[in-house]
């Protein structure tokens, strides 16, 4: 399945989205169908091989656009103040998935600075690479004590379920060169 062009724009211009993408190995079969066997005895059970890719040519959100999205989702989404302090957001990149894995790679521009990023979740493994020449950290977290942050971050960790009390967030490594 291919989508050669997808456009969305609000009248006010607070949200603009232009993308294209594709989906492969999509299976509409019911669970009952997936559990059947073929005439030679081999299983036809789903192998979770869904592959998808979205090329985001332009995603532009103004602060008003972010608030509009949150309002339309009702109480389901609570946008943190730190996100609202980013100002206008512009993203160009890709979002992709393969089976249970998901990731993104692209360039993010905001009113408080720019960053290139790559982030993936493969099973329980979390991987991210973020490179910024300058982000106004003090403005994001509303602290006059902090200024501009320029950094290259490589993050490696694992996710955990809040229902599994044996795991902690301590297994995320940071500050490695």
XYZ file of N, CA and C in Angstrom, residues 66-159:
282
model
N -0.175 23.258 18.554
C 0.028 22.215 19.577
C -1.125 22.236 20.568
N -1.522 23.422 21.011
C -2.652 23.534 21.944
C -3.947 23.039 21.292
N -4.120 23.301 19.991
C -5.318 22.856 19.269
C -5.373 21.328 19.228
N -4.244 20.691 18.977
C -4.200 19.222 18.962
C -4.585 18.681 20.331
N -3.981 19.233 21.388
C -4.277 18.775 22.745
C -5.763 18.956 23.064
N -6.332 20.086 22.686
C -7.746 20.370 22.948
C -8.641 19.364 22.228
N -8.308 19.025 20.975
C -9.127 18.082 20.206
C -9.086 16.667 20.770
N -7.997 16.324 21.458
C -7.909 15.009 22.076
C -8.504 15.011 23.479
N -8.981 16.139 23.930
C -9.607 16.236 25.244
C -8.608 15.989 26.357
N -9.018 15.294 27.375
C -8.174 15.058 28.544
C -7.174 13.931 28.313
N -7.180 13.328 27.142
C -6.269 12.222 26.857
C -4.824 12.679 26.700
N -4.622 13.929 26.305
C -3.269 14.441 26.102
C -3.069 15.688 26.951
N -2.056 15.637 27.796
C -1.671 16.789 28.585
C -0.296 17.229 28.083
N -0.252 18.326 27.350
C 1.002 18.803 26.770
C 1.825 19.487 27.866
N 3.025 18.990 28.148
C 3.869 19.631 29.165
C 4.217 21.072 28.769
N 4.357 21.930 29.745
C 4.709 23.327 29.502
C 6.037 23.443 28.748
N 6.956 22.512 28.989
C 8.249 22.546 28.309
C 8.081 22.413 26.794
N 7.120 21.625 26.369
C 6.851 21.476 24.930
C 6.259 22.769 24.383
N 5.360 23.371 25.115
C 4.751 24.621 24.665
C 5.789 25.738 24.570
N 6.809 25.695 25.426
C 7.853 26.724 25.406
C 8.811 26.584 24.220
N 8.712 25.488 23.467
C 9.546 25.324 22.274
C 9.161 26.325 21.197
N 7.956 26.861 21.274
C 7.479 27.787 20.245
C 7.089 27.018 19.001
N 7.319 27.621 17.838
C 6.998 26.948 16.580
C 7.953 25.777 16.377
N 7.393 24.668 15.900
C 8.167 23.442 15.678
C 8.107 23.093 14.203
N 9.257 22.724 13.653
C 9.358 22.297 12.259
C 10.156 21.006 12.252
N 9.613 19.947 11.633
C 10.318 18.665 11.559
C 10.314 18.177 10.123
N 11.447 17.671 9.694
C 11.573 17.011 8.401
C 12.369 15.743 8.633
N 11.811 14.598 8.233
C 12.506 13.335 8.460
C 11.620 12.153 8.137
N 11.926 11.036 8.764
C 11.166 9.809 8.539
C 10.727 9.220 9.875
N 9.630 8.492 9.822
C 9.148 7.683 10.933
C 8.915 6.307 10.338
N 9.353 5.264 11.022
C 9.285 3.941 10.421
C 9.058 2.862 11.478
N 8.619 1.726 10.995
C 8.421 0.582 11.873
C 8.607 -0.713 11.105
N 9.047 -1.722 11.826
C 9.198 -3.059 11.267
C 8.850 -4.033 12.377
N 7.719 -4.718 12.219
C 7.261 -5.587 13.295
C 7.052 -4.765 14.552
N 7.607 -5.201 15.669
C 7.409 -4.453 16.921
C 8.365 -3.272 17.106
N 9.275 -3.057 16.175
C 10.243 -1.963 16.290
C 9.698 -0.696 15.656
N 10.103 0.453 16.216
C 9.663 1.748 15.705
C 10.815 2.739 15.844
N 10.873 3.711 14.932
C 11.950 4.689 15.022
C 11.654 5.953 14.240
N 12.533 6.932 14.415
C 12.443 8.189 13.682
C 13.845 8.737 13.463
N 13.994 9.482 12.398
C 15.255 10.151 12.113
C 14.933 11.426 11.356
N 15.562 12.534 11.768
C 15.293 13.770 11.064
C 15.886 14.985 11.733
N 15.458 16.134 11.241
C 15.914 17.415 11.757
C 14.739 18.154 12.368
N 14.968 18.658 13.580
C 13.953 19.376 14.335
C 14.417 20.812 14.524
N 13.576 21.764 14.118
C 13.866 23.186 14.332
C 12.762 23.768 15.200
N 13.166 24.547 16.186
C 12.198 25.202 17.065
C 12.642 26.644 17.290
N 11.805 27.413 17.972
C 12.151 28.791 18.303
C 13.299 28.869 19.311
N 13.574 27.762 20.014
C 14.631 27.776 21.028
C 15.886 27.015 20.596
N 15.929 26.536 19.356
C 17.118 25.862 18.857
C 16.783 24.696 17.949
N 17.829 24.108 17.407
C 17.685 23.028 16.428
C 18.418 21.777 16.893
N 17.995 20.626 16.378
C 18.663 19.363 16.694
C 18.440 18.374 15.562
N 19.436 17.529 15.342
C 19.227 16.366 14.474
C 19.087 15.184 15.415
N 18.221 14.255 15.048
C 17.975 13.144 15.961
C 17.705 11.850 15.221
N 18.013 10.786 15.923
C 17.647 9.447 15.494
C 17.288 8.696 16.763
N 16.119 8.088 16.792
C 15.675 7.351 17.967
C 14.957 6.088 17.519
N 15.224 4.999 18.233
C 14.598 3.720 17.896
C 14.232 2.960 19.162
N 13.155 2.196 19.064
C 12.790 1.244 20.098
C 12.689 -0.105 19.409
N 13.604 -0.993 19.777
C 13.628 -2.351 19.216
C 13.404 -3.306 20.366
N 12.205 -3.873 20.433
C 11.874 -4.696 21.594
C 11.903 -3.819 22.832
N 12.693 -4.194 23.824
C 12.828 -3.373 25.027
C 14.012 -2.427 24.943
N 14.806 -2.503 23.878
C 15.980 -1.645 23.750
C 15.615 -0.270 23.204
N 16.153 0.756 23.856
C 15.962 2.134 23.429
C 17.305 2.690 22.990
N 17.355 3.266 21.806
C 18.580 3.857 21.277
C 18.253 5.244 20.743
N 19.121 6.205 21.027
C 18.899 7.550 20.498
C 20.227 8.253 20.297
N 20.282 9.076 19.276
C 21.434 9.947 19.015
C 20.857 11.334 18.745
N 21.266 12.300 19.545
C 20.776 13.670 19.408
C 21.981 14.584 19.308
N 21.969 15.449 18.317
C 23.073 16.382 18.109
C 22.497 17.781 17.987
N 22.958 18.669 18.844
C 22.509 20.051 18.780
C 23.698 20.990 18.912
N 23.676 22.038 18.140
C 24.708 23.071 18.220
C 24.316 24.136 19.227
N 23.066 24.127 19.643
C 22.629 25.108 20.623
C 21.131 25.111 20.837
N 20.719 24.752 22.032
C 19.320 24.780 22.446
C 19.242 25.679 23.677
N 18.287 26.578 23.708
C 18.116 27.478 24.853
C 17.407 26.721 25.982
N 18.174 25.932 26.705
C 17.633 25.061 27.745
C 16.914 25.854 28.832
N 17.482 26.991 29.214
C 16.852 27.815 30.242
C 15.451 28.264 29.873
N 15.244 28.567 28.610
C 13.910 28.985 28.156
C 12.932 27.810 28.182
N 13.422 26.605 27.825
C 12.544 25.433 27.803
C 12.065 25.084 29.210
N 12.991 25.076 30.175
C 12.602 24.680 31.532
C 12.290 25.875 32.433
N 12.254 27.065 31.844
C 11.887 28.290 32.539
C 12.827 28.586 33.716
N 14.120 28.594 33.428
C 15.131 28.877 34.442
C 16.133 29.871 33.883
N 16.254 31.026 34.529
C 17.217 32.032 34.101
C 18.650 31.627 34.443
N 18.808 30.592 35.256
C 20.136 30.126 35.654
C 20.810 29.301 34.568
N 20.035 28.818 33.617
C 20.587 28.000 32.541
C 20.542 28.765 31.229
N 21.518 28.501 30.386
C 21.588 29.179 29.101
C 21.445 28.203 27.957
N 22.429 28.244 27.062
C 22.396 27.434 25.844
C 23.117 26.111 26.069
N 22.526 25.039 25.599
C 23.125 23.711 25.663
C 23.519 23.294 24.253
N 24.807 22.962 24.073
C 25.283 22.384 22.812
C 25.841 21.021 23.175
N 25.339 19.964 22.538
C 25.754 18.622 22.952
C 25.491 17.597 21.862
N 26.223 16.509 21.976
C 25.946 15.302 21.216
C 25.655 14.219 22.240
N 24.464 13.655 22.177
C 24.039 12.658 23.155
C 23.811 11.325 22.464
N 24.376 10.273 23.034
C 24.080 8.904 22.617
C 23.444 8.219 23.807
N 22.243 7.745 23.625
C 21.476 7.156 24.719
C 21.202 5.695 24.394
N 21.512 4.822 25.340
C 21.257 3.389 25.210
C 20.577 2.946 26.495
N 19.459 2.289 26.392
C 18.757 1.845 27.587
C 17.717 0.808 27.251
N 16.926 0.492 28.239
C 15.836 -0.457 28.052
C 14.568 0.138 28.629
N 13.457 -0.241 28.036
C 12.168 0.205 28.547
C 11.728 -0.768 29.627
